[in-house]
Amino acid sequence: MAKITKDTLIADCLKINPNSAEILMSVGMHCLGCAMAHGETVGEAVFVHGNDLDALLEKLNEGIED
């Protein structure tokens, strides 16, 4: 399965890891339903919301099989 990186689109992130919506919302990214969010990458969202990219990527990739 694909790995989530800073260049992964939010829409793809939601498909890759079924738990990603809960993870993203837990760090303040509550705009997942926004049309703009689906064209935005994880890295761009982290920049806008001021989160720790490495820590978030680690959480998003937990439990995803290679």
mmCIF file of C-alpha atoms in Angstrom:
data_model
loop_
_atom_site.group_PDB
_atom_site.id
_atom_site.type_symbol
_atom_site.label_atom_id
_atom_site.label_comp_id
_atom_site.label_asym_id
_atom_site.label_seq_id
_atom_site.Cartn_x
_atom_site.Cartn_y
_atom_site.Cartn_z
ATOM 1 C CA MET A 1 0.000 0.000 0.000
ATOM 2 C CA ALA A 2 1.091 3.577 -0.575
ATOM 3 C CA LYS A 3 2.879 5.595 2.070
ATOM 4 C CA ILE A 4 1.571 9.029 3.036
ATOM 5 C CA THR A 5 4.116 11.790 2.423
ATOM 6 C CA LYS A 6 4.104 15.585 2.537
ATOM 7 C CA ASP A 7 3.149 15.502 -1.160
ATOM 8 C CA THR A 8 0.099 13.254 -0.695
ATOM 9 C CA LEU A 9 -3.193 14.985 -1.433
ATOM 10 C CA ILE A 10 -5.594 15.142 1.513
ATOM 11 C CA ALA A 11 -8.178 13.297 -0.611
ATOM 12 C CA ASP A 12 -5.688 10.473 -1.238
ATOM 13 C CA CYS A 13 -4.637 10.440 2.407
ATOM 14 C CA LEU A 14 -8.250 9.776 3.383
ATOM 15 C CA LYS A 15 -8.327 6.817 0.976
ATOM 16 C CA ILE A 16 -4.956 5.369 2.040
ATOM 17 C CA ASN A 17 -5.606 5.434 5.786
ATOM 18 C CA PRO A 18 -9.210 5.106 6.946
ATOM 19 C CA ASN A 19 -8.188 6.641 10.303
ATOM 20 C CA SER A 20 -6.640 9.742 8.733
ATOM 21 C CA ALA A 21 -9.750 11.934 9.116
ATOM 22 C CA GLU A 22 -9.732 11.359 12.880
ATOM 23 C CA ILE A 23 -5.952 11.946 13.036
ATOM 24 C CA LEU A 24 -6.100 15.160 10.996
ATOM 25 C CA MET A 25 -9.024 16.504 13.005
ATOM 26 C CA SER A 26 -7.203 15.711 16.267
ATOM 27 C CA VAL A 27 -4.444 18.169 15.261
ATOM 28 C CA GLY A 28 -6.846 20.961 14.338
ATOM 29 C CA MET A 29 -7.498 20.247 10.674
ATOM 30 C CA HIS A 30 -11.292 20.455 10.767
ATOM 31 C CA CYS A 31 -11.725 21.518 7.147
ATOM 32 C CA LEU A 32 -11.632 18.042 5.564
ATOM 33 C CA GLY A 33 -14.997 18.564 3.897
ATOM 34 C CA CYS A 34 -13.812 21.758 2.235
ATOM 35 C CA ALA A 35 -13.330 21.514 -1.531
ATOM 36 C CA MET A 36 -9.952 23.239 -1.200
ATOM 37 C CA ALA A 37 -8.710 20.614 1.262
ATOM 38 C CA HIS A 38 -9.073 17.828 -1.268
ATOM 39 C CA GLY A 39 -6.683 19.556 -3.672
ATOM 40 C CA GLU A 40 -4.236 20.412 -0.905
ATOM 41 C CA THR A 41 -1.298 18.233 0.106
ATOM 42 C CA VAL A 42 -0.570 17.071 3.633
ATOM 43 C CA GLY A 43 2.523 19.298 3.625
ATOM 44 C CA GLU A 44 0.532 22.368 2.597
ATOM 45 C CA ALA A 45 -2.098 21.698 5.254
ATOM 46 C CA VAL A 46 0.563 21.296 7.929
ATOM 47 C CA PHE A 47 2.113 24.610 6.890
ATOM 48 C CA VAL A 48 -1.229 26.419 7.080
ATOM 49 C CA HIS A 49 -2.188 24.863 10.417
ATOM 50 C CA GLY A 50 1.285 25.021 11.989
ATOM 51 C CA ASN A 51 1.638 21.350 12.899
ATOM 52 C CA ASP A 52 4.757 19.167 13.181
ATOM 53 C CA LEU A 53 5.006 17.470 9.766
ATOM 54 C CA ASP A 54 7.171 14.528 10.840
ATOM 55 C CA ALA A 55 4.991 13.696 13.843
ATOM 56 C CA LEU A 56 1.824 13.911 11.751
ATOM 57 C CA LEU A 57 3.236 11.722 8.968
ATOM 58 C CA GLU A 58 4.265 9.138 11.546
ATOM 59 C CA LYS A 59 0.707 9.025 12.914
ATOM 60 C CA LEU A 60 -0.840 8.903 9.434
ATOM 61 C CA ASN A 61 1.384 6.012 8.380
ATOM 62 C CA GLU A 62 0.850 3.891 11.510
ATOM 63 C CA GLY A 63 -0.823 0.620 10.606
ATOM 64 C CA ILE A 64 -0.415 1.048 6.857
ATOM 65 C CA GLU A 65 1.137 -2.034 5.290
ATOM 66 C CA ASP A 66 3.841 -1.617 2.653
#
